[in-house]
Amino acid sequence: MSPHRALTCASSVVGAVIVALDGTVLTVAQPTLQRDLGASFAQVQWTSTGYLIAVAGLLVFSGRLGDRYGHQRVFGIGMLGFGATSAGIGLAPGVGWVIGLRVLQGVFGALLQPATLGMLRAAFPPDRLRMPIAVRTSAIAVAAAAGPVLGGALVAGPGWRAVFFLNVVPALAFGLLALTLHGPRPQGLRQAARPDVTGALLLAVTLTCLVHTLVTLPDGGWTTASALGLASAVVAGAAFVRHERRTPSPLVPPDIVGSAAVGCALGILVAASAALNGTLFIATFLLQDTLGLDPLHMALLSLPLAALMIVAAPGCALLLRRAGARRTTVAAMAVLAAGVLVLGRASGTVGFCTAFALLGAGFGTVMVAATHVVVRQAAVGSAGVAGGLQQTAMNVGPALGVAAATTLMGLGHGHGLPLFVLAAVAMAGAAAGRALPKRSAATINHGQPGDLVRVPERR
């Protein structure tokens, strides 16, 4: 591996880990933050909600900026901003400053996240993308598993402010490296069209209304405000589709819109993340409220989830090479669905550990396989948009899953019906996986300059 590719892979991994770690450690720090700053519960919730809305609304547009101006440059700006806002939050005098800086941090997070995938697509030949994506996914799983432990240690020791200082040094270091060390730039990036600002605004309104409605639904339930938020998302989404069809330079390029493989892979990511996060939401109530387990006991039971995700990611790279994207994804979604069903019937330690292991193995494999299809199938000049869409799917899916679980649990049928529905969602994703290519050798970048390797698709 050349030094440039090694640095690109390391930057992609560090950027993804910083974002994943930030979210998990914040959850642990929120109660202490609330007491220290004298904040209300709603204000503390907005330290997460404000960030999610900012990220979700800007991911695709940020990816387009990377396609036009260079993913490494956009990544560097995103990392520097993310690190600076993290330091600002750690020094914030009040909860209002924390909320405002978290929203700003979401803007920079939206800049760096698509770039972590766009840089990989630009630096690696299509037939060598499997392992970098697998390493990135394993690192995210490690961060998600270590976050609560690390966050708890920091809150118990130096205090909640130390949680935000955690990301400052690596974010600033890799941000400066990205802006000062320039590798070879694929020719496809120079040909990217100007960003579609109108389309970006319409998509931002659509996703903002949708994510806000889904995130607030578990606490407030279906209200007039929820209905208006959902209706606004539908209207803005329809306006976005109409605009994209008419503009000569759409935000989402035709090569991505016209790719059945990319569309199905994105749908699979939404289904998988919805099924997993909805199931984990239900599991919290099942294990702690129904069975009376304390948070530590639950955390120990769920360790196989993180362990199998870490193992499954590099294993998926081998499966993709031997079995192809279609078989790998369909099998992984079936394993994920099995994990959901096993959790609903588990009654002892072995049963719950088995369920969490199936969830981790299925989700870790799907993450790599579907992400690989999205990134690989996109042209080099559209890699940022593809990365933005992948990240958007991974933001919308969890919110959708938790909202669905909350609504179904509110019907009074316990955890059985919600888990059955979430398993059905996973199986729907398995069915969608049949539209993926049998082999991952294809790319829709037909004749695109800057693509390092083009191999005909084998059906």
PDB file of C-alpha atoms in Angstrom, residues 58 69 98 189 222 244 276 361 438:
ATOM      1  CA  LEU A  58     -26.226  18.663   5.034  1.00  0.00           C
ATOM      2  CA  TYR A  69     -13.421  20.804  -4.486  1.00  0.00           C
ATOM      3  CA  VAL A  98     -23.487  23.811  24.314  1.00  0.00           C
ATOM      4  CA  LEU A 189     -13.114  15.309  -9.409  1.00  0.00           C
ATOM      5  CA  TRP A 222     -48.070  11.486  17.623  1.00  0.00           C
ATOM      6  CA  GLU A 244     -33.962  17.460  -9.547  1.00  0.00           C
ATOM      7  CA  LEU A 276     -30.948  -2.972  14.891  1.00  0.00           C
ATOM      8  CA  ALA A 361     -22.728 -10.572  12.931  1.00  0.00           C
ATOM      9  CA  LYS A 438     -24.034 -11.135  -7.942  1.00  0.00           C
TER      10      LYS A 438
END
